[in-house]
């Protein structure tokens, strides 16, 4: 069970904006895909959430853009769960270019766990919470430790998070 997860993606021409670099929307899409891939690797694919009628929805994204990504760049979205509370969780991300290790962005997403029928927050079930290792703040700052990471190429991801 990898606490820190690497999701690889090659920047497509369609993700390039008028300034000739990856658009801000592309970064959010990569974060979403990385979160789903990590969840799936931990035994919680979108279909499992749908079957139980509960799952995660985004409450907020915060992104700090550091350097641009360009068409053809292979980027790595490194992600980990930073907190797990009664009905919420936060996930952090480090996005970097694979070829030179250049940091492109850091980000965080705050998630709420909801009942899909009522659309109301509910307590995260123990089997869900126990499946997601929480990375301590101290370790989270040392995300360069690739030994803890699992790598999944973007071509293997089929659907968005619920």
Coordinates of N, CA and C in Angstrom, one line a residue, residues 24-114:
X24 N -4.2 26.0 -16.9 CA -4.5 25.8 -15.5 C -5.5 24.7 -15.3
X25 N -6.4 24.5 -16.2 CA -7.5 23.5 -16.2 C -6.8 22.1 -16.3
X26 N -5.8 22.0 -17.1 CA -5.0 20.8 -17.3 C -4.5 20.3 -16.0
X27 N -3.9 21.2 -15.2 CA -3.3 20.8 -13.9 C -4.4 20.2 -13.0
X28 N -5.6 20.8 -13.0 CA -6.6 20.3 -12.1 C -7.1 18.9 -12.6
X29 N -7.1 18.7 -13.9 CA -7.5 17.4 -14.5 C -6.4 16.4 -14.1
X30 N -5.2 16.7 -14.1 CA -4.1 15.8 -13.7 C -4.2 15.4 -12.3
X31 N -4.5 16.4 -11.4 CA -4.7 16.2 -10.0 C -5.9 15.2 -9.8
X32 N -7.0 15.4 -10.5 CA -8.2 14.5 -10.3 C -7.8 13.1 -10.8
X33 N -7.1 13.0 -11.9 CA -6.7 11.7 -12.4 C -5.8 11.0 -11.4
X34 N -4.8 11.7 -10.8 CA -3.9 11.2 -9.9 C -4.6 10.7 -8.6
X35 N -5.6 11.5 -8.1 CA -6.3 11.1 -7.0 C -7.1 9.8 -7.2
X36 N -7.8 9.7 -8.4 CA -8.5 8.5 -8.7 C -7.6 7.3 -8.9
X37 N -6.4 7.5 -9.5 CA -5.5 6.4 -9.7 C -5.0 5.9 -8.3
X38 N -4.7 6.8 -7.4 CA -4.2 6.4 -6.1 C -5.3 5.7 -5.3
X39 N -6.5 6.2 -5.4 CA -7.7 5.6 -4.7 C -7.9 4.2 -5.3
X40 N -7.8 4.0 -6.6 CA -8.0 2.7 -7.2 C -6.9 1.8 -6.8
X41 N -5.7 2.2 -6.7 CA -4.5 1.4 -6.3 C -4.7 0.9 -4.9
X42 N -5.4 1.7 -4.1 CA -5.7 1.4 -2.7 C -7.0 0.5 -2.5
X43 N -7.6 0.1 -3.6 CA -8.8 -0.7 -3.5 C -10.1 0.0 -3.6
X44 N -10.1 1.3 -4.0 CA -11.3 2.1 -4.0 C -11.4 2.7 -5.4
X45 N -11.8 1.9 -6.4 CA -12.1 2.6 -7.8 C -13.4 3.2 -7.7
X46 N -13.7 4.1 -8.7 CA -15.0 4.8 -8.8 C -16.2 3.9 -8.6
X47 N -16.1 2.7 -9.3 CA -17.2 1.8 -9.2 C -17.5 1.3 -7.8
X48 N -16.6 1.1 -7.0 CA -16.8 0.7 -5.6 C -17.5 1.8 -4.8
X49 N -17.1 3.0 -5.0 CA -17.9 4.1 -4.4 C -19.3 4.2 -4.8
X50 N -19.5 4.1 -6.2 CA -20.8 4.1 -6.7 C -21.7 3.0 -6.1
X51 N -21.1 1.8 -6.0 CA -21.9 0.7 -5.5 C -22.3 0.9 -4.0
X52 N -21.5 1.6 -3.3 CA -21.9 1.8 -1.9 C -22.7 3.1 -1.7
X53 N -22.8 3.9 -2.8 CA -23.7 5.1 -2.7 C -23.1 6.2 -1.9
X54 N -21.8 6.2 -1.7 CA -21.1 7.3 -1.0 C -19.7 7.4 -1.6
X55 N -19.2 8.7 -1.5 CA -17.8 8.9 -2.0 C -17.4 10.3 -1.8
X56 N -16.2 10.6 -2.4 CA -15.6 11.9 -2.3 C -16.0 12.9 -3.3
X57 N -16.2 14.1 -2.9 CA -16.4 15.2 -3.8 C -15.4 16.4 -3.4
X58 N -15.0 17.1 -4.4 CA -14.1 18.2 -4.2 C -14.8 19.4 -3.5
X59 N -14.2 19.9 -2.5 CA -14.7 21.2 -1.8 C -13.8 22.4 -2.3
X60 N -12.5 22.2 -2.5 CA -11.6 23.3 -2.9 C -10.3 22.8 -3.4
X61 N -9.8 23.5 -4.4 CA -8.4 23.3 -4.9 C -7.6 24.5 -4.6
X62 N -6.3 24.3 -4.2 CA -5.4 25.4 -4.1 C -4.1 25.0 -4.9
X63 N -3.7 25.8 -5.9 CA -2.5 25.5 -6.7 C -1.6 26.7 -6.7
X64 N -0.3 26.3 -6.5 CA 0.7 27.4 -6.8 C 1.5 26.9 -8.0
X65 N 1.4 27.7 -9.0 CA 2.2 27.4 -10.3 C 3.6 27.9 -10.2
X66 N 4.6 27.1 -10.4 CA 6.0 27.5 -10.2 C 6.7 27.6 -11.6
X67 N 6.4 26.7 -12.5 CA 7.1 26.8 -13.8 C 6.1 26.2 -14.8
X68 N 6.2 26.6 -16.1 CA 5.2 26.0 -17.1 C 5.6 24.6 -17.6
X69 N 4.6 23.9 -18.0 CA 4.7 22.6 -18.7 C 4.3 22.8 -20.1
X70 N 5.0 22.1 -21.0 CA 4.8 22.3 -22.5 C 4.3 21.0 -23.1
X71 N 3.8 21.1 -24.3 CA 3.3 19.9 -25.1 C 4.5 19.0 -25.2
X72 N 4.2 17.7 -25.0 CA 5.2 16.7 -25.1 C 5.9 16.4 -23.8
X73 N 5.9 17.3 -22.8 CA 6.5 17.1 -21.5 C 5.9 15.9 -20.8
X74 N 6.7 15.1 -20.2 CA 6.2 14.0 -19.4 C 6.2 14.6 -18.0
X75 N 5.1 14.6 -17.3 CA 5.0 15.2 -16.0 C 4.6 14.1 -15.0
X76 N 5.0 14.2 -13.8 CA 4.7 13.3 -12.7 C 3.9 14.1 -11.7
X77 N 2.7 13.6 -11.4 CA 1.9 14.1 -10.3 C 2.1 13.2 -9.1
X78 N 2.8 13.7 -8.1 CA 3.1 12.9 -6.9 C 2.0 13.4 -5.9
X79 N 1.3 12.4 -5.3 CA 0.2 12.8 -4.4 C 0.2 11.9 -3.2
X80 N -0.4 12.4 -2.1 CA -0.6 11.7 -0.9 C -1.7 12.3 -0.1
X81 N -2.3 11.5 0.8 CA -3.3 12.0 1.7 C -2.6 12.7 2.9
X82 N -3.0 13.9 3.2 CA -2.4 14.7 4.3 C -3.2 14.6 5.6
X83 N -4.5 14.6 5.4 CA -5.4 14.5 6.6 C -6.6 13.6 6.3
X84 N -7.1 13.0 7.3 CA -8.4 12.2 7.2 C -9.2 12.5 8.4
X85 N -10.3 13.2 8.3 CA -11.1 13.6 9.4 C -12.5 12.9 9.3
X86 N -13.4 13.3 10.2 CA -14.7 12.6 10.2 C -15.4 12.5 8.9
X87 N -15.5 13.6 8.2 CA -16.2 13.6 6.9 C -15.4 14.4 5.8
X88 N -14.1 14.6 6.1 CA -13.3 15.4 5.1 C -11.9 14.8 5.1
X89 N -11.2 15.2 4.0 CA -9.8 14.7 3.8 C -9.1 15.8 3.0
X90 N -7.8 15.9 3.1 CA -7.0 16.7 2.2 C -5.9 15.9 1.6
X91 N -5.7 16.2 0.3 CA -4.7 15.5 -0.5 C -3.8 16.5 -1.0
X92 N -2.5 16.3 -1.0 CA -1.5 17.2 -1.5 C -0.8 16.6 -2.8
X93 N -0.3 17.5 -3.5 CA 0.3 17.1 -4.8 C 1.6 17.9 -5.0
X94 N 2.6 17.3 -5.7 CA 3.8 17.9 -6.2 C 3.8 17.5 -7.7
X95 N 3.8 18.5 -8.6 CA 3.8 18.2 -10.0 C 5.2 18.6 -10.5
X96 N 5.9 17.7 -11.2 CA 7.2 18.0 -11.7 C 7.4 17.4 -13.1
X97 N 8.4 17.9 -13.8 CA 8.7 17.4 -15.1 C 9.7 16.2 -14.9
X98 N 9.4 15.1 -15.5 CA 10.1 13.9 -15.3 C 11.6 14.0 -15.8
X99 N 11.8 14.7 -16.9 CA 13.1 14.7 -17.6 C 14.2 15.4 -16.7
X100 N 13.8 16.5 -16.0 CA 14.8 17.2 -15.3 C 14.4 17.4 -13.8
X101 N 13.3 16.9 -13.4 CA 12.9 17.0 -12.0 C 12.4 18.4 -11.6
X102 N 12.2 19.3 -12.5 CA 11.8 20.7 -12.3 C 10.4 20.7 -11.7
X103 N 10.3 21.3 -10.5 CA 8.9 21.5 -9.9 C 8.1 22.4 -10.7
X104 N 6.9 22.0 -11.1 CA 6.0 22.8 -11.9 C 4.9 23.4 -11.0
X105 N 4.5 22.7 -10.0 CA 3.4 23.2 -9.2 C 3.3 22.4 -7.9
X106 N 2.8 23.0 -6.9 CA 2.4 22.3 -5.7 C 0.9 22.6 -5.5
X107 N 0.2 21.7 -4.9 CA -1.3 21.9 -4.8 C -1.9 21.1 -3.6
X108 N -3.1 21.4 -3.3 CA -3.9 20.7 -2.3 C -5.3 20.7 -2.7
X109 N -6.0 19.6 -2.5 CA -7.4 19.5 -2.7 C -8.1 19.1 -1.3
X110 N -9.1 19.8 -1.0 CA -9.9 19.4 0.2 C -11.2 18.7 -0.3
X111 N -11.4 17.5 0.2 CA -12.5 16.6 -0.2 C -13.5 16.5 0.9
X112 N -14.8 16.3 0.6 CA -15.8 15.9 1.5 C -16.4 14.6 1.1
X113 N -16.7 13.8 2.1 CA -17.3 12.5 1.9 C -18.8 12.6 2.0
X114 N -19.5 12.3 0.9 CA -21.0 12.5 0.9 C -21.7 11.2 0.6

